[in-house]
Amino acid sequence: MERKKLFTKVAGLLHGGDYNPEQWLDRPDILRKDIEYMKEAGINTVTLGVFSWAVHEPTEGNISFDWLAEIIDNLYENGIYTVLATPTGARPAWLDEKYPSAMRCDDMGVRNRHGVRHNHCMQSPEFREKVRIMDSKLAERFAGHPGLLMWHISNELGGYCYCDTCRKKFQEWLADRYDHDIEKLNKAWWTTFWSHKFNSFDQIDPPYKNGENCVLGLNLDWKRFSTWSATDFMRFEIDTLRSAGATEPTTTNFMEMFYDYDYHYMKDFIDVISWDNYPEMHNNWQTDAEHLLERSFNHALFRSLKKDQPFMMMESAPGLVNWRPYNKYRRPGMHKLISMQAIATGSDTVQYFQIRKSRGSSEQWHGAVIDHIGTNDTRVFKEVKKLGADLATISEVAGTLSDNKVAIIFDWDNRWAIDDAWCLSNETKNFDKTCMNIYNEFMSLGIEPDIISSDMDWSDYKIICAPMLYVLHDGVGEKIADFVRNGGQFMSTYFTGYVNKDLLANLGGFPGDGLSEVFGLRSEEIDTLYPEDVNKISIIDKAGKPSYSVAVHDYQELLRDVTADVLARYEGDYVAGKPAITRNNYGDGHAYYVACRTNQKDIEFLYREMLEHAGIAYTKLPEGVEKHTRLSDDNSYDFYLNCTTDETVVPKVTGTNLLTGDNVTGSLSLNGYEVAVIKR
Ligand code: GLA
Ligand code: ZN
């Protein structure tokens, strides 16, 4: 496994974050202190200019970057590199006043008033022209600066605009998608239903709240279009920077479990994947370890967008955030655990929002490396500084990659379609959670899955799980068949293969598109249970006898025409005696079908069996411990994270703990929240 450094300018891992010196230009003493403290904390990178438009261009056309140039130079002279943002995440008042089309319209088509942020119309020609001027001038001034690492496009792109320009663009986008043939669209959207037929593309509206919002194909295409529109805006900014001479890599900060846009589409148009990680630690509904596993899942999702290079944790909070229902401080040791988890999962950076707290306005109480007290002896500062030293100690992991053999399929349009489908229970569909539960089960066996799309290349994987793959993209049925035929282990669940990419039901039995043959069964009914309903399945042992019972929750499918081996049968209800979990020998591989929802821990035998079939060695980890592996050509780095406050011992660990220098032979003791990086 090759080492793929993201940045040649910085030797090891990046440590730093969003820095807003423009708020302190009248306080040179503070700006000086900031640099002093950053150096002390081992900070080597800052992100500048994220919301600086009003400082760059206080009145229209009056653009000056002198203040920024001075800051970038100064940082560079002090060994701190810059990630430079285009300032399009928020707009100055003069811009909205003069060009109202820059302001987004809501889902009733009503134009927003000026204010807040992340709320521009991605298609407004007037706004784009202002962006073009701003971004070109930024690139002309700073491209090639020795202190410049990369470009940060806008900030946390998100949301939908329902203005007339976007409406028109949507119609054009649909015309392209359906070959300018309205009958193709009518067919795909099944518009004869409820007399929803369209005569021409210009009759079609976005799914306004007070308009047409129950044609499911329209709803889905609107989300696909909005992904396209945001990507188009992002590409416009990138192209503008490039035409003005920028050659540095680009990124934009993605968000956790983000729902608005399909990141599998966006990923191809950006050089580096980065995301903003804001855990809600020490909460009262899950353990730290459970919450951290959700973080890991997100890291895995972002890592897997571009597997051949590290990703960046672009933001995280030193201490606390200020926008959760309860803004609790991270307890001592948690800062390191959260930060090291990012590195463990494949990030080459630990970056924060923010270096220094803003003195006023809505984020004045958000965590920062430097607090209002202004000293370098706060608990948070000291933890950040310690982390800076730890990152330097393990700097050799920069550029290393993972080589996971297990993957989980997580398609955005499948998420959207499941949520929008009028069936099951909106209380319990829980697609995201279902994927996470499968991830967690592998993690408990010391195996980390990648999180991929059904359209990506699967050739690296030996085991693929596709829970609730309700929407089958074109060709995916055949792709699954090939994967299994060639020796893969493929696990699927209830609610798989029901519709095609247009959301039209697959005829002839589920799972459709040839998958009934791969799984050796058809599903005739999917039954939704109330939370109080009780059913069980009994797991059948190798001798064909029922061995133990497992509770069923939420969903149970009635299978028919089962030719696959039956691994579990329903115990009760009207499905009693019918197959509930099956395994089909297909070609050289196995296709598993889990027809009902259970706790994954209760069906761990299935995971063990798949891993054994795939020849992947695994070790059950102690409760609350995560293991992640990064590889270079010559070494492997196993990260062990104790996500609990209790001491624990991990079996079968050998190597050198880079963080302590200890040689570990046989078993690894970890204190509460301790992290070990074991080099082999
Ligand atoms: C987001 C934004 C930042 C900041 C943080 C606060 O991630 O990108 O500008 O508002 O949230 O947590
Ligand atoms: Zn718009």
XYZ file of C-alpha atoms and ligand atoms in Angstrom:
693
model
C 0.000 0.000 0.000
C 1.555 3.216 -1.244
C 1.854 6.355 0.877
C -0.123 9.171 -0.596
C 0.749 12.504 0.977
C -1.907 15.138 0.490
C 0.501 18.016 0.854
C 4.169 18.032 0.106
C 4.728 21.310 1.953
C 4.016 19.874 5.412
C 6.078 16.941 6.625
C 3.588 15.147 8.876
C -0.030 15.458 9.924
C -1.879 18.761 9.823
C -3.051 20.380 13.037
C -4.968 23.636 13.110
C -8.294 25.040 12.044
C -10.522 27.990 11.187
C -8.941 31.265 12.156
C -10.684 34.623 11.873
C -8.042 37.335 12.300
C -10.262 39.742 10.334
C -12.266 40.134 13.543
C -9.166 41.424 15.350
C -7.408 43.673 12.842
C -7.454 46.509 15.374
C -5.713 44.313 17.957
C -2.169 43.571 16.727
C -1.312 42.439 20.255
C -3.906 39.660 19.999
C -2.811 38.655 16.511
C 0.757 38.360 17.788
C -0.325 36.261 20.764
C -2.352 33.986 18.485
C 0.719 33.063 16.487
C 2.765 32.539 19.618
C 0.107 30.204 21.052
C -0.412 28.365 17.787
C 3.277 27.554 17.623
C 3.229 26.426 21.216
C 0.289 24.086 20.461
C 1.998 22.537 17.440
C -0.463 24.127 15.025
C 0.869 24.135 11.490
C -2.218 25.052 9.441
C -5.102 27.498 9.551
C -8.122 28.007 7.368
C -8.556 31.677 6.503
C -11.217 33.754 4.859
C -14.238 31.488 5.235
C -16.612 34.375 5.973
C -14.470 37.347 4.945
C -16.376 38.780 1.987
C -17.431 41.965 3.769
C -13.806 42.618 4.734
C -12.437 41.754 1.286
C -15.004 43.950 -0.453
C -16.657 46.372 1.967
C -18.499 48.113 -0.872
C -19.088 46.880 -4.371
C -15.939 46.729 -6.477
C -13.734 47.998 -3.684
C -11.681 44.821 -3.237
C -8.488 44.652 -1.246
C -6.663 41.671 0.187
C -3.805 43.568 1.794
C -4.900 42.594 5.300
C -5.040 38.925 4.260
C -1.675 39.011 2.515
C -0.055 40.340 5.650
C -1.627 37.582 7.759
C -0.688 34.792 5.328
C 2.906 36.057 5.082
C 3.194 36.359 8.794
C 1.826 32.888 9.427
C 4.113 31.438 6.801
C 7.157 33.065 8.332
C 6.142 31.330 11.545
C 5.798 27.912 9.900
C 1.993 27.957 9.657
C 0.355 27.130 6.339
C -2.921 28.438 4.987
C -5.996 26.738 3.641
C -7.624 29.652 1.850
C -11.383 29.804 1.537
C -13.502 31.461 -1.078
C -15.825 33.653 0.986
C -19.094 32.598 -0.636
C -20.579 30.981 2.483
C -21.998 34.367 3.535
C -22.730 37.585 1.661
C -22.305 41.254 2.552
C -25.448 43.360 2.876
C -24.668 45.492 -0.176
C -24.620 42.405 -2.368
C -28.090 41.170 -1.416
C -29.431 44.711 -1.551
C -28.233 45.240 -5.090
C -28.653 41.630 -6.361
C -31.653 40.092 -4.564
C -31.463 37.029 -6.799
C -28.477 35.940 -4.674
C -30.912 35.210 -1.854
C -32.497 31.813 -1.869
C -36.253 31.125 -2.094
C -37.900 28.758 0.373
C -40.128 25.788 -0.435
C -43.141 28.073 -0.938
C -41.116 30.032 -3.485
C -40.781 33.015 -1.132
C -37.486 34.895 -1.288
C -35.445 35.009 1.946
C -34.433 38.339 3.344
C -30.772 39.203 3.755
C -28.840 37.561 6.553
C -27.451 34.426 8.163
C -25.251 32.283 5.857
C -25.116 29.236 3.568
C -28.279 30.458 1.883
C -27.370 31.693 -1.564
C -29.048 30.651 -4.784
C -26.542 28.402 -6.527
C -27.869 29.376 -9.962
C -28.292 33.150 -9.715
C -26.318 34.660 -12.632
C -25.833 37.959 -10.766
C -24.436 36.201 -7.708
C -22.177 34.045 -9.857
C -20.751 37.104 -11.517
C -19.832 38.588 -8.134
C -18.342 35.234 -7.102
C -16.375 35.065 -10.334
C -14.818 38.457 -9.733
C -14.032 37.708 -6.076
C -12.566 34.232 -6.683
C -10.478 35.317 -9.684
C -8.976 38.158 -7.729
C -8.232 35.877 -4.780
C -6.479 33.390 -7.046
C -4.592 36.104 -8.923
C -3.260 37.387 -5.638
C -2.530 34.192 -3.718
C -2.090 31.255 -6.118
C 1.431 29.919 -5.822
C 2.098 31.617 -2.469
C 4.594 29.346 -0.679
C 2.402 29.428 2.432
C -0.754 28.352 0.589
C -1.674 24.671 0.968
C -5.038 24.403 -0.683
C -8.322 26.082 -1.578
C -11.425 25.655 0.515
C -14.523 26.148 -1.618
C -17.275 28.070 0.140
C -18.413 26.457 3.388
C -20.697 23.539 4.157
C -22.666 23.663 0.909
C -26.244 22.685 1.666
C -29.945 23.283 1.145
C -32.335 23.763 -1.764
C -33.474 26.880 -3.586
C -36.987 27.100 -5.066
C -36.611 30.356 -7.003
C -37.706 30.804 -10.606
C -34.159 30.513 -11.918
C -33.739 27.185 -10.124
C -37.181 26.072 -11.297
C -36.133 26.743 -14.914
C -32.814 24.943 -14.388
C -34.675 21.982 -12.928
C -36.839 21.788 -16.033
C -33.761 21.883 -18.283
C -32.063 19.263 -16.156
C -35.135 17.014 -16.438
C -35.338 17.534 -20.192
C -31.727 16.367 -20.446
C -32.311 13.399 -18.200
C -35.371 12.254 -20.126
C -33.996 12.917 -23.626
C -36.343 15.873 -24.159
C -39.190 13.373 -24.282
C -41.935 14.223 -21.796
C -43.503 10.787 -22.279
C -40.313 9.197 -20.961
C -40.645 11.292 -17.847
C -44.355 10.500 -17.509
C -43.564 6.827 -17.705
C -40.710 6.983 -15.218
C -42.774 8.987 -12.739
C -45.917 6.883 -13.374
C -47.916 10.062 -13.765
C -51.154 8.450 -14.950
C -51.681 7.874 -11.239
C -53.889 10.681 -9.784
C -53.903 12.420 -13.191
C -50.407 13.756 -12.658
C -49.428 13.702 -16.329
C -47.353 16.548 -17.758
C -47.573 17.810 -21.333
C -44.251 19.614 -21.340
C -41.195 20.123 -19.179
C -42.075 23.737 -18.456
C -45.165 22.641 -16.510
C -43.002 21.003 -13.892
C -42.380 22.766 -10.597
C -39.979 21.901 -7.837
C -41.821 20.033 -5.073
C -43.247 23.184 -3.461
C -44.748 22.690 -0.041
C -48.064 23.967 -1.361
C -47.711 22.260 -4.741
C -46.893 18.929 -6.322
C -44.986 17.027 -3.690
C -46.293 13.499 -3.847
C -45.000 12.353 -7.196
C -42.164 10.330 -5.738
C -40.107 10.343 -8.930
C -40.293 14.134 -8.980
C -39.224 14.370 -5.347
C -36.248 12.110 -5.984
C -35.214 13.886 -9.175
C -35.433 17.206 -7.329
C -32.879 15.949 -4.816
C -30.699 14.640 -7.625
C -31.011 17.987 -9.376
C -30.154 19.893 -6.192
C -27.014 17.766 -5.843
C -26.174 18.641 -9.422
C -26.879 22.329 -8.792
C -24.628 22.546 -5.710
C -21.910 20.615 -7.536
C -22.294 22.931 -10.501
C -21.779 25.902 -8.184
C -18.755 24.260 -6.572
C -17.300 23.471 -9.992
C -17.914 27.042 -11.082
C -15.835 28.271 -8.156
C -13.086 25.733 -8.846
C -12.981 26.578 -12.554
C -12.797 30.260 -11.684
C -9.824 29.700 -9.374
C -8.109 27.518 -11.959
C -8.602 30.001 -14.804
C -7.021 32.654 -12.623
C -3.921 30.512 -12.112
C -4.604 28.451 -8.964
C -2.907 25.047 -9.052
C -3.232 24.039 -5.396
C -5.673 21.224 -4.509
C -9.286 22.051 -3.671
C -11.677 20.838 -1.017
C -15.067 21.726 0.400
C -16.160 20.723 3.871
C -18.760 17.955 3.873
C -21.024 17.218 6.851
C -21.934 14.178 8.910
C -24.651 11.882 7.559
C -25.523 14.777 5.282
C -28.907 14.395 3.711
C -29.357 17.208 1.159
C -26.838 16.127 -1.496
C -25.388 12.908 -2.794
C -21.704 13.050 -1.890
C -21.036 10.056 -4.120
C -21.799 12.369 -7.019
C -19.938 15.399 -5.651
C -16.735 13.569 -4.718
C -15.468 13.337 -8.296
C -15.328 17.094 -8.735
C -13.141 17.942 -5.765
C -9.487 17.021 -5.119
C -9.572 16.252 -1.415
C -12.394 15.006 0.816
C -12.861 16.858 4.070
C -15.620 16.906 6.653
C -16.709 18.591 9.866
C -16.941 16.310 12.873
C -19.007 17.438 15.853
C -19.653 14.574 18.252
C -22.250 14.947 20.982
C -20.253 13.341 23.760
C -21.299 12.186 27.208
C -24.982 12.284 26.327
C -27.721 10.558 28.270
C -29.033 8.184 25.590
C -25.932 6.273 24.509
C -22.504 5.448 25.828
C -19.424 7.314 24.656
C -18.381 4.156 22.844
C -21.690 3.941 20.996
C -21.508 7.572 19.994
C -17.907 7.271 18.859
C -18.868 4.347 16.631
C -21.248 6.708 14.813
C -18.265 9.017 14.331
C -16.223 6.130 12.979
C -18.984 5.286 10.549
C -18.878 8.855 9.256
C -15.100 8.809 8.984
C -15.375 5.554 7.041
C -17.951 7.076 4.730
C -15.726 10.058 3.955
C -12.580 7.955 3.692
C -14.284 5.656 1.216
C -15.246 8.540 -1.093
C -11.602 8.620 -2.216
C -9.941 5.500 -0.915
C -6.639 6.136 -2.631
C -5.732 9.132 -0.478
C -6.194 10.334 3.102
C -9.085 12.625 3.949
C -9.199 15.665 6.216
C -11.114 16.263 9.400
C -11.637 19.911 8.548
C -13.473 21.007 11.687
C -13.996 19.684 15.198
C -14.590 21.476 18.467
C -11.956 22.128 21.084
C -13.944 21.739 24.289
C -17.545 22.104 23.169
C -19.971 23.382 20.559
C -22.701 25.949 21.231
C -25.538 24.769 19.002
C -26.599 21.436 20.514
C -29.652 21.255 22.773
C -27.166 20.706 25.623
C -23.640 22.043 25.148
C -21.570 19.865 27.382
C -17.805 20.116 27.667
C -15.723 17.163 26.584
C -14.310 15.500 29.643
C -10.522 15.306 30.069
C -8.982 12.869 27.610
C -11.888 13.017 25.156
C -10.197 15.601 22.966
C -7.360 13.219 22.242
C -9.690 10.270 21.696
C -11.861 12.120 19.172
C -8.849 13.563 17.379
C -6.955 10.277 17.234
C -10.071 8.523 15.989
C -9.948 10.761 12.921
C -6.296 9.881 12.287
C -6.996 6.200 12.969
C -9.726 6.092 10.339
C -7.590 7.711 7.643
C -7.575 11.486 8.177
C -4.243 13.259 7.836
C -5.505 16.265 9.748
C -6.983 17.364 13.030
C -8.514 20.767 12.488
C -10.814 22.785 14.644
C -13.478 25.311 14.498
C -11.923 27.601 15.788
C -8.509 28.897 16.841
C -9.808 31.897 18.795
C -13.336 32.622 20.008
C -15.089 35.510 18.336
C -15.778 38.210 20.870
C -19.364 38.784 19.840
C -22.327 37.351 17.986
C -23.727 33.873 17.732
C -20.559 31.812 18.001
C -18.911 33.716 20.870
C -19.478 30.746 23.210
C -18.354 28.028 20.803
C -15.234 26.120 21.815
C -11.865 27.353 20.586
C -8.203 26.690 21.151
C -7.828 30.185 22.636
C -10.600 31.320 24.958
C -11.707 34.818 25.980
C -9.454 34.566 29.008
C -6.620 34.785 26.497
C -4.120 32.495 28.212
C -2.257 29.337 27.237
C -2.974 27.498 30.472
C -6.647 26.585 30.067
C -7.601 22.929 30.221
C -8.619 22.996 26.553
C -5.429 24.711 25.423
C -3.321 22.209 27.303
C -5.168 19.270 25.754
C -4.768 20.786 22.299
C -1.087 21.346 22.910
C -0.620 17.771 24.132
C -2.385 16.540 21.039
C -0.099 18.641 18.856
C 2.858 16.835 20.414
C 1.195 13.422 19.951
C 0.504 14.154 16.286
C 4.162 15.020 15.820
C 5.140 11.728 17.502
C 3.073 9.669 15.059
C 3.772 11.841 12.019
C 4.990 8.833 10.045
C 1.384 7.678 9.578
C 0.735 10.657 7.270
C -0.062 9.385 3.819
C -0.783 5.812 4.868
C -4.007 4.192 3.699
C -6.358 1.413 4.663
C -7.017 -1.782 2.766
C -10.364 -2.996 4.004
C -11.956 -6.112 2.593
C -15.463 -5.514 3.884
C -17.852 -2.847 2.626
C -21.373 -1.614 3.299
C -23.462 -0.039 0.563
C -24.917 3.359 1.397
C -26.565 5.056 -1.590
C -27.961 8.532 -1.128
C -30.913 8.090 -3.460
C -31.748 4.866 -1.646
C -31.850 6.810 1.642
C -34.104 9.444 0.107
C -36.361 6.928 -1.588
C -36.833 4.824 1.538
C -37.807 7.871 3.571
C -40.173 9.136 0.876
C -41.881 5.774 0.203
C -45.386 5.531 1.619
C -45.020 2.225 3.432
C -43.470 0.501 6.469
C -43.435 2.902 9.431
C -41.908 6.328 9.272
C -41.036 5.798 12.919
C -38.809 2.803 12.292
C -37.463 2.832 8.735
C -34.043 3.798 10.127
C -31.943 3.069 7.079
C -28.889 4.962 8.374
C -29.043 3.224 11.722
C -29.376 -0.147 10.017
C -26.137 0.460 8.102
C -24.421 1.639 11.276
C -25.508 -1.446 13.197
C -23.874 -3.666 10.608
C -20.747 -1.530 10.709
C -20.695 -1.797 14.505
C -20.959 -5.558 14.434
C -17.902 -5.890 12.179
C -16.075 -3.354 14.348
C -16.710 -5.458 17.434
C -14.829 -8.251 15.650
C -11.905 -5.918 14.927
C -12.807 -5.544 11.252
C -13.454 -2.109 9.813
C -15.741 -1.857 6.783
C -15.612 0.818 4.101
C -18.858 2.599 3.295
C -19.390 2.658 -0.453
C -22.003 3.145 -3.167
C -23.557 0.509 -5.349
C -21.930 2.187 -8.356
C -18.340 2.164 -7.077
C -15.689 -0.388 -7.940
C -16.122 -3.433 -5.675
C -13.064 -5.341 -6.758
C -11.148 -4.794 -3.487
C -13.833 -6.397 -1.335
C -14.517 -9.934 -0.208
C -17.635 -9.199 1.825
C -20.300 -6.670 0.909
C -23.420 -5.916 2.928
C -26.275 -4.075 1.303
C -28.988 -3.655 3.915
C -32.349 -2.340 2.694
C -31.082 -1.725 -0.833
C -34.598 -0.733 -1.864
C -33.487 1.102 -5.038
C -31.445 -0.886 -7.543
C -29.487 1.266 -9.959
C -29.112 -0.031 -13.508
C -26.744 -2.956 -13.659
C -26.472 -3.494 -9.907
C -28.393 -6.792 -9.970
C -25.846 -8.179 -12.427
C -22.977 -6.669 -10.446
C -24.117 -8.473 -7.290
C -24.528 -11.719 -9.220
C -20.973 -11.391 -10.577
C -19.581 -10.550 -7.165
C -21.071 -13.668 -5.610
C -20.352 -15.906 -8.593
C -16.685 -14.936 -8.298
C -16.460 -15.959 -4.658
C -17.812 -12.919 -2.778
C -19.898 -13.032 0.384
C -22.905 -10.761 -0.067
C -25.406 -9.998 2.650
C -28.754 -8.424 1.998
C -31.842 -7.819 4.098
C -35.604 -7.266 3.950
C -36.680 -4.374 1.710
C -34.068 -5.036 -0.953
C -34.493 -4.729 -4.694
C -38.071 -3.435 -4.627
C -37.719 -0.659 -7.212
C -35.533 0.501 -10.086
C -33.734 3.841 -10.246
C -37.004 5.565 -11.254
C -38.775 4.068 -8.220
C -40.941 1.778 -10.356
C -41.625 -1.514 -8.603
C -39.684 -4.480 -9.920
C -42.171 -6.935 -11.353
C -41.924 -10.673 -10.844
C -40.910 -10.760 -7.198
C -38.430 -9.148 -4.861
C -35.525 -8.805 -4.795
C -35.761 -7.861 -8.471
C -33.324 -7.500 -11.346
C -32.246 -11.162 -11.267
C -31.492 -11.168 -7.550
C -34.155 -13.704 -6.613
C -31.987 -16.248 -8.368
C -28.815 -15.069 -6.633
C -30.463 -15.313 -3.199
C -32.555 -18.376 -4.032
C -35.847 -16.905 -2.803
C -38.602 -14.410 -3.370
C -40.152 -12.060 -0.851
C -43.924 -11.844 -1.003
C -44.868 -9.615 1.938
C -43.100 -7.158 4.194
C -44.881 -6.804 7.496
C -44.447 -3.812 9.811
C -44.530 -4.524 13.540
C -45.558 -2.196 16.317
C -42.839 -1.646 18.917
C -44.762 -3.860 21.360
C -45.204 -6.750 18.918
C -43.175 -9.814 19.751
C -41.831 -12.398 17.354
C -38.727 -14.501 17.355
C -36.643 -16.522 14.993
C -34.795 -19.639 15.920
C -31.278 -20.096 14.649
C -30.655 -23.530 13.185
C -27.379 -25.230 14.042
C -25.125 -27.257 11.736
C -27.043 -30.423 12.593
C -30.246 -28.778 11.398
C -31.705 -28.339 14.910
C -33.055 -25.093 16.382
C -30.361 -23.839 18.763
C -31.363 -20.443 20.196
C -33.948 -17.721 19.740
C -33.484 -14.148 18.602
C -36.044 -11.340 18.868
C -37.475 -9.720 15.738
C -38.136 -5.966 15.615
C -39.920 -3.654 13.222
C -39.970 -5.706 10.006
C -40.454 -9.298 8.934
C -40.748 -10.543 5.392
C -42.679 -13.579 4.260
C -40.424 -15.496 1.874
C -41.494 -17.996 -0.789
C -39.868 -20.195 -3.437
C -36.878 -20.635 -1.139
C -34.175 -22.852 -2.601
C -31.409 -21.392 -0.408
C -30.223 -23.083 2.818
C -32.301 -21.963 5.751
C -30.241 -20.656 8.694
C -33.146 -19.437 10.822
C -36.936 -19.814 10.872
C -39.663 -17.660 12.379
C -41.050 -18.987 15.634
C -44.371 -17.197 15.867
C -47.019 -15.013 14.276
C -48.462 -15.896 10.862
C -44.971 -16.515 9.466
C -44.175 -19.282 11.986
C -41.995 -21.996 10.488
C -41.067 -19.935 7.422
C -37.433 -19.120 6.537
C -36.066 -15.943 8.150
C -32.334 -16.083 7.350
C -30.933 -17.913 4.353
C -27.667 -18.623 2.587
C -27.496 -19.440 -1.080
C -24.463 -21.080 -2.651
C -24.133 -19.236 -5.907
C -21.101 -19.742 -8.108
C -18.062 -19.635 -5.836
C -19.643 -17.370 -3.224
C -22.569 -17.054 -0.869
C -25.583 -14.786 -0.901
C -27.096 -14.249 2.562
C -30.574 -12.895 3.072
C -31.810 -11.661 6.432
C -35.576 -11.301 6.052
C -36.293 -9.588 9.361
C -34.735 -6.957 11.618
C -32.826 -8.220 14.647
C -30.016 -6.925 16.826
C -26.853 -7.651 14.892
C -25.114 -8.959 18.006
C -27.754 -11.686 18.146
C -26.802 -12.937 14.692
C -23.056 -12.608 15.083
C -22.684 -16.181 13.810
C -23.475 -14.852 10.346
C -20.651 -12.324 10.484
C -18.213 -14.922 11.717
C -19.279 -17.282 8.943
C -18.856 -14.648 6.228
C -15.412 -13.694 7.559
C -14.386 -17.341 7.674
C -15.632 -17.970 4.127
C -13.701 -14.887 3.017
C -10.530 -16.022 4.818
C -10.375 -12.868 6.940
C -8.891 -13.330 10.430
C -10.721 -11.545 13.224
C -10.547 -11.147 16.993
C -13.451 -10.162 19.185
C -12.494 -6.884 20.862
C -13.328 -5.948 24.452
C -16.528 -3.918 24.800
C -15.993 -0.267 23.853
C -12.664 -0.727 22.062
C -12.214 0.295 18.434
C -9.456 -0.932 16.172
C -8.452 0.765 12.915
C -5.518 -0.004 10.665
C -3.463 2.194 8.346
C -0.813 0.727 6.065
C 2.333 1.886 4.353
C 4.462 -0.230 2.036
C 6.543 -1.524 4.918
C 4.526 -1.056 8.067
C 1.123 -1.361 9.491
C -0.259 0.921 12.167
C -3.022 -0.487 14.339
C -4.886 2.136 16.327
C -6.638 0.877 19.465
C -9.092 3.297 21.042
C -10.530 2.660 24.452
C -13.812 4.527 24.195
C -14.800 3.836 27.792
C -13.596 5.260 31.093
C -12.641 1.796 32.371
C -9.286 0.127 32.028
C -9.273 -2.703 29.526
C -7.006 -5.317 28.024
C -6.928 -6.102 24.301
C -5.748 -9.612 23.439
C -3.363 -10.624 20.639
C -1.493 -7.327 20.126
C 2.184 -7.210 19.199
C 4.357 -4.270 18.167
C 5.602 -0.905 19.378
C 3.225 1.655 20.801
C 4.402 4.811 19.058
C 2.721 7.037 21.626
C 4.510 5.548 24.640
C 7.500 3.816 23.068
C 6.478 0.578 24.828
C 6.916 -2.807 23.228
C 3.710 -4.758 23.382
C 3.784 -8.523 23.229
C 0.610 -10.510 23.592
C -1.844 -8.131 25.164
C -2.335 -4.391 25.361
C -3.549 -2.633 28.504
C -5.387 0.607 27.949
C -6.512 3.129 30.531
C -9.868 4.867 30.216
C -10.008 6.855 26.909
C -6.446 5.763 26.111
C -5.264 5.441 22.528
C -2.403 3.242 21.354
C -0.784 3.314 17.934
C 0.879 -0.037 17.414
C 3.473 -0.197 14.665
C 4.156 -3.606 13.216
C -19.864 24.594 11.060
C -19.292 25.766 10.295
C -18.423 26.648 11.118
C -18.951 26.814 12.505
C -19.129 25.472 13.142
C -19.597 25.532 14.576
O -19.174 23.441 10.923
O -18.610 25.356 9.133
O -18.334 27.887 10.453
O -20.163 27.492 12.459
O -20.096 24.769 12.413
O -19.649 24.254 15.145
Zn -32.408 29.676 -6.886
